[in-house]
Tab-separated table of N, CA and C in Angstrom:
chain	number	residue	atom	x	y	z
A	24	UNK	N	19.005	4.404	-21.548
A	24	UNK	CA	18.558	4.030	-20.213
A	24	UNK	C	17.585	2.868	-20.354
A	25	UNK	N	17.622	1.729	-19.656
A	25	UNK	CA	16.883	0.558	-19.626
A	25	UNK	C	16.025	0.664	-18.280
A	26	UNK	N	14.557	0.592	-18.470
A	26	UNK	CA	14.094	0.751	-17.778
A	26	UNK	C	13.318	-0.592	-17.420
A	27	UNK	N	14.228	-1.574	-17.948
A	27	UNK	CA	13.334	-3.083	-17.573
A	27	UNK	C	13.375	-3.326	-15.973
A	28	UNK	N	11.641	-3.881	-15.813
A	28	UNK	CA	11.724	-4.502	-14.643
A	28	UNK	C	12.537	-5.633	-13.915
A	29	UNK	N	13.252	-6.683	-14.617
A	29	UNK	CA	14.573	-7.329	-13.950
A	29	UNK	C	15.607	-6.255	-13.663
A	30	UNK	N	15.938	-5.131	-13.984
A	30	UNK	CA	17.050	-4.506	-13.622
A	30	UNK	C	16.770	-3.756	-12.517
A	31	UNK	N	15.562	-3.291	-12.171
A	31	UNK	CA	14.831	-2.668	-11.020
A	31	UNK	C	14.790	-3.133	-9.763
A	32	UNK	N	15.895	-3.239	-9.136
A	32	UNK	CA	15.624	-3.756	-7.783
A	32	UNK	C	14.991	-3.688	-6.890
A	33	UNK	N	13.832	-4.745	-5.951
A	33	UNK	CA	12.647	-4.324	-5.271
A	33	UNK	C	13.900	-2.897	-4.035
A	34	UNK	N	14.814	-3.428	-3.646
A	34	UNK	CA	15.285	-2.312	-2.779
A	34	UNK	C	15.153	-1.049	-3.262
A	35	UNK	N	15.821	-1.011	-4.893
A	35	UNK	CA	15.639	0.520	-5.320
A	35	UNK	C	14.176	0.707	-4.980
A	36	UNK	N	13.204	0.131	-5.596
A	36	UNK	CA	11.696	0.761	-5.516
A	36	UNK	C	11.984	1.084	-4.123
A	37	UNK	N	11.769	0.488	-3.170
A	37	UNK	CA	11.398	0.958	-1.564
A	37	UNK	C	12.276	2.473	-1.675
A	38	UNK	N	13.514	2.224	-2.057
A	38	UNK	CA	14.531	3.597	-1.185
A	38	UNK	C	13.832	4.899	-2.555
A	39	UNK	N	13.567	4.381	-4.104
A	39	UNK	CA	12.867	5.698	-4.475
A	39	UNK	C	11.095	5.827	-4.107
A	40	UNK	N	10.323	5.117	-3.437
A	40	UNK	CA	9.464	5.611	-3.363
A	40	UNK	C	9.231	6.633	-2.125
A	41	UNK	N	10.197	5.918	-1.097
A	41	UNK	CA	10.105	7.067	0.371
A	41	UNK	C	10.877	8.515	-0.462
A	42	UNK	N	11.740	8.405	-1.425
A	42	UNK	CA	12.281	9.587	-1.749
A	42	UNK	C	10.753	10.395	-2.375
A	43	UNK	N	10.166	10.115	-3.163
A	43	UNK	CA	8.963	10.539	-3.474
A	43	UNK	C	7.908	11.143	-2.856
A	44	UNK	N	7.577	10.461	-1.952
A	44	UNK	CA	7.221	10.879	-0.733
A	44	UNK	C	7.877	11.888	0.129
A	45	UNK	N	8.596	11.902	0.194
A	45	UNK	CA	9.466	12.990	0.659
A	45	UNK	C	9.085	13.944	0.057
A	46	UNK	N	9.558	13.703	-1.258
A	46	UNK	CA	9.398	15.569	-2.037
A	46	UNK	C	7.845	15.846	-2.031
A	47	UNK	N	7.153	15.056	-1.805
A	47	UNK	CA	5.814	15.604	-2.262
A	47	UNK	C	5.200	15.764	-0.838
A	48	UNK	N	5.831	15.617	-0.098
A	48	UNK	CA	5.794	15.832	1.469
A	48	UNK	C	4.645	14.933	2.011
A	49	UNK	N	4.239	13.446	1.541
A	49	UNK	CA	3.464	12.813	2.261
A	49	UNK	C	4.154	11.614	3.099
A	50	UNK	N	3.043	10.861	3.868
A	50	UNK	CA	3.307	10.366	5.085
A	50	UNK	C	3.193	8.562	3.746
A	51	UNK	N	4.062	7.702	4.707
A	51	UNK	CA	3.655	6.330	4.087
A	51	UNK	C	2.537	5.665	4.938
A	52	UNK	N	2.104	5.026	4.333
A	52	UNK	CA	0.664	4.529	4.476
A	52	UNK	C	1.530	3.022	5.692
A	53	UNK	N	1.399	3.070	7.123
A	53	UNK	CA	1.634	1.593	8.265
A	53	UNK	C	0.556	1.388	8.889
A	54	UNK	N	0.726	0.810	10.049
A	54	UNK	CA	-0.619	0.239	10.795
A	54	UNK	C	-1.093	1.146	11.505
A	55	UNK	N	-0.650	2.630	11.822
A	55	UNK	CA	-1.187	3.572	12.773
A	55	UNK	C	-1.934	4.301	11.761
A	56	UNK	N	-1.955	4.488	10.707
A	56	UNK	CA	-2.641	5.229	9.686
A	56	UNK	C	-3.992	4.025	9.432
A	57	UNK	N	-3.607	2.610	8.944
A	57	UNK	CA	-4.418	1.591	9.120
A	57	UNK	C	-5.892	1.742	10.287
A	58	UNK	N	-5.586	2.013	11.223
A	58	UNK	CA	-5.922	2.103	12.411
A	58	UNK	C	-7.123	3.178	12.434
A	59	UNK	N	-6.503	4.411	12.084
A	59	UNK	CA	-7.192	5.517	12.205
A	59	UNK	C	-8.302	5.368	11.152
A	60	UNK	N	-7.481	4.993	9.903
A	60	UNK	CA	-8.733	4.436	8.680
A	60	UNK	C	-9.868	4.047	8.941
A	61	UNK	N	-9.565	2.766	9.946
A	61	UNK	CA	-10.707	1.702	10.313
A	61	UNK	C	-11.503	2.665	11.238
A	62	UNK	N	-11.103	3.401	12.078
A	62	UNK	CA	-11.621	4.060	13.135
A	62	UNK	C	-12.865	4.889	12.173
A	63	UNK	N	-12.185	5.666	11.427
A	63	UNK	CA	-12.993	6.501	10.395
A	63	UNK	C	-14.200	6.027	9.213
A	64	UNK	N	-14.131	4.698	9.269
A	64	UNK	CA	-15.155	3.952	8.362
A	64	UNK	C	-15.957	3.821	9.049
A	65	UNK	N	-15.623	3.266	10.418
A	65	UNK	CA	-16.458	2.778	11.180
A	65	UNK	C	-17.917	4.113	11.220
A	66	UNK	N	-17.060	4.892	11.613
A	66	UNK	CA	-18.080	6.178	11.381
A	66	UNK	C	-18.948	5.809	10.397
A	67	UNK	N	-18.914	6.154	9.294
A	67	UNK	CA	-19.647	5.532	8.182
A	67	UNK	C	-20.679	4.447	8.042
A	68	UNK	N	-19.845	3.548	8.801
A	68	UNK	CA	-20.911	2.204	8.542
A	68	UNK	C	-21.958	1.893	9.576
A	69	UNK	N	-21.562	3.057	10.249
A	69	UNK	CA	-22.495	2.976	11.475
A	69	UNK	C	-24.136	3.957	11.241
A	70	UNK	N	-23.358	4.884	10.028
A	70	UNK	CA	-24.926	5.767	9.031
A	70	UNK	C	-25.370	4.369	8.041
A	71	UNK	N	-25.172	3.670	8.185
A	71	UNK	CA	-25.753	2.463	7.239
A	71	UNK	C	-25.812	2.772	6.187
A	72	UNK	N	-24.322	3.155	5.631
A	72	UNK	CA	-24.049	3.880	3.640
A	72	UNK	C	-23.513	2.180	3.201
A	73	UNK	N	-24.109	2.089	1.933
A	73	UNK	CA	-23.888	1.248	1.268
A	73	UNK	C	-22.656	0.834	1.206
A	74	UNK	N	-21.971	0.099	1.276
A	74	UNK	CA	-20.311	-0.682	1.504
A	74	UNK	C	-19.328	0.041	0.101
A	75	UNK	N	-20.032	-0.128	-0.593
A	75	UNK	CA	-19.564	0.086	-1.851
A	75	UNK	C	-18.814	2.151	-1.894
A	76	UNK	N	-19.967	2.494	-0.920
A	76	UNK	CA	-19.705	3.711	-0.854
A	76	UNK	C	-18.869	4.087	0.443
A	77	UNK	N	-17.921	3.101	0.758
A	77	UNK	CA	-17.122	3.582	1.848
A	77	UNK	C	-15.527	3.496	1.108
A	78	UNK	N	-15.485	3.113	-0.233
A	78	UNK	CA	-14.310	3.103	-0.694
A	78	UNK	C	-13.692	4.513	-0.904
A	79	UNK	N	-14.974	5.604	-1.405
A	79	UNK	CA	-14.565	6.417	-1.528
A	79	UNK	C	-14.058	7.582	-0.886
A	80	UNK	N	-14.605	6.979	0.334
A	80	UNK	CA	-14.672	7.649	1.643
A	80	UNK	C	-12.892	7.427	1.914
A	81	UNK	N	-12.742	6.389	1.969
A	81	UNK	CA	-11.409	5.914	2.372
A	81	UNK	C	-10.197	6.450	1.755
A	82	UNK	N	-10.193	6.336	0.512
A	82	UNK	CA	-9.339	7.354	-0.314
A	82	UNK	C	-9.564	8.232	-0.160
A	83	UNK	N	-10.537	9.288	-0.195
A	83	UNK	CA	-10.578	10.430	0.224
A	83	UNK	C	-10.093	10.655	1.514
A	84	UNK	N	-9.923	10.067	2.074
A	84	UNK	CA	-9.692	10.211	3.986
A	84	UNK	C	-7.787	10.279	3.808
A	85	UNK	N	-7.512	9.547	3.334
A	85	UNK	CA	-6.143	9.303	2.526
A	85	UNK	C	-5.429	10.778	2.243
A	86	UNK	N	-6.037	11.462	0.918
A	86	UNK	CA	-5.597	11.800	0.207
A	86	UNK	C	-5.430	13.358	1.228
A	87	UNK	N	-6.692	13.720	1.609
A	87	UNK	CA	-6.850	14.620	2.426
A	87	UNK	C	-5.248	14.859	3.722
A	88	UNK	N	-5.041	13.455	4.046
A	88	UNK	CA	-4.379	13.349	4.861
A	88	UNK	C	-2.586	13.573	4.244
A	89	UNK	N	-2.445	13.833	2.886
A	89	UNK	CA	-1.260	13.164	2.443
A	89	UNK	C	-1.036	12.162	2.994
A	90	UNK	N	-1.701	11.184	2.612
A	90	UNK	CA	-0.855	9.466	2.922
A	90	UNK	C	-0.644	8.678	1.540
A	91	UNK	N	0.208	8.058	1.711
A	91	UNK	CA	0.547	7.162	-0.042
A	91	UNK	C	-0.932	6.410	0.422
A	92	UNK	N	-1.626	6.227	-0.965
A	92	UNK	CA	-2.557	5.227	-0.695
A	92	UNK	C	-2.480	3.663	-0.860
A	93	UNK	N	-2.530	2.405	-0.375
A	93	UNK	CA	-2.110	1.603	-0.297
A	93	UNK	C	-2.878	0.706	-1.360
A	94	UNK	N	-2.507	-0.609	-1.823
A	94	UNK	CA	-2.917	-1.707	-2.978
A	94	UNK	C	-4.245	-1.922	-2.410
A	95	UNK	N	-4.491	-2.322	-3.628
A	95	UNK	CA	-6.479	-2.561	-3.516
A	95	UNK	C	-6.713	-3.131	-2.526
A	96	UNK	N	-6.091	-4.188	-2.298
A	96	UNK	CA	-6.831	-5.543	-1.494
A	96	UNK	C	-7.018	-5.041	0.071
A	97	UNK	N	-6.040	-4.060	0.255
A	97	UNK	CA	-6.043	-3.748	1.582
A	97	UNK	C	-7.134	-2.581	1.860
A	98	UNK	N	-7.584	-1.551	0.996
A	98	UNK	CA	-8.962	-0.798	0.933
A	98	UNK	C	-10.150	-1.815	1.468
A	99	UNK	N	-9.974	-2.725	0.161
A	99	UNK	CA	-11.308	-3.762	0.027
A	99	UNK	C	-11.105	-4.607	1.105
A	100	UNK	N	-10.271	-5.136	1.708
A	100	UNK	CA	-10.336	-5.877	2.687
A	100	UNK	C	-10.983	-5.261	4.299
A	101	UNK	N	-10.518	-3.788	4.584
A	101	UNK	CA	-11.317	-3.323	5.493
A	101	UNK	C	-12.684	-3.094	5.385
């Protein structure tokens, strides 16, 4: 079995990661989950917690939720 990344089609990734999700029974991470995120930091930043300490908040808010958690930039960017 060759498991090189040229043979890996970005389609396969998409159609096996929703399968993944599936079995492990979580939700994929779109803009209505996005949404609620931001809603939920806001909480946070409004106790005036150090920035640094809302990352963890966020993943945790995530994980709690079964949601896939999404690429860095988009944590750090909210």
């Amino acid at each position: 079995i060759s498991l090189s990344d040229d043979l890996y089609l970005p389609r396969d990734k998409s159609i096996h990661k929703r399968v993944i999700l599936d079995i492990l029974g979580w939700k994929p991470f779109d803009q209505k989950i996005l949404k609620e995120l931001k809603n939920e930091l806001v909480i946070y930043a409004k106790k005036q917690l150090n920035p640094k300490l809302l990352f963890p908040v966020a993943t945790q808010f995530l994980i709690n939720k079964s949601i896939e958690l999404p690429v860095y930039y988009i944590l750090a960017d909210i």
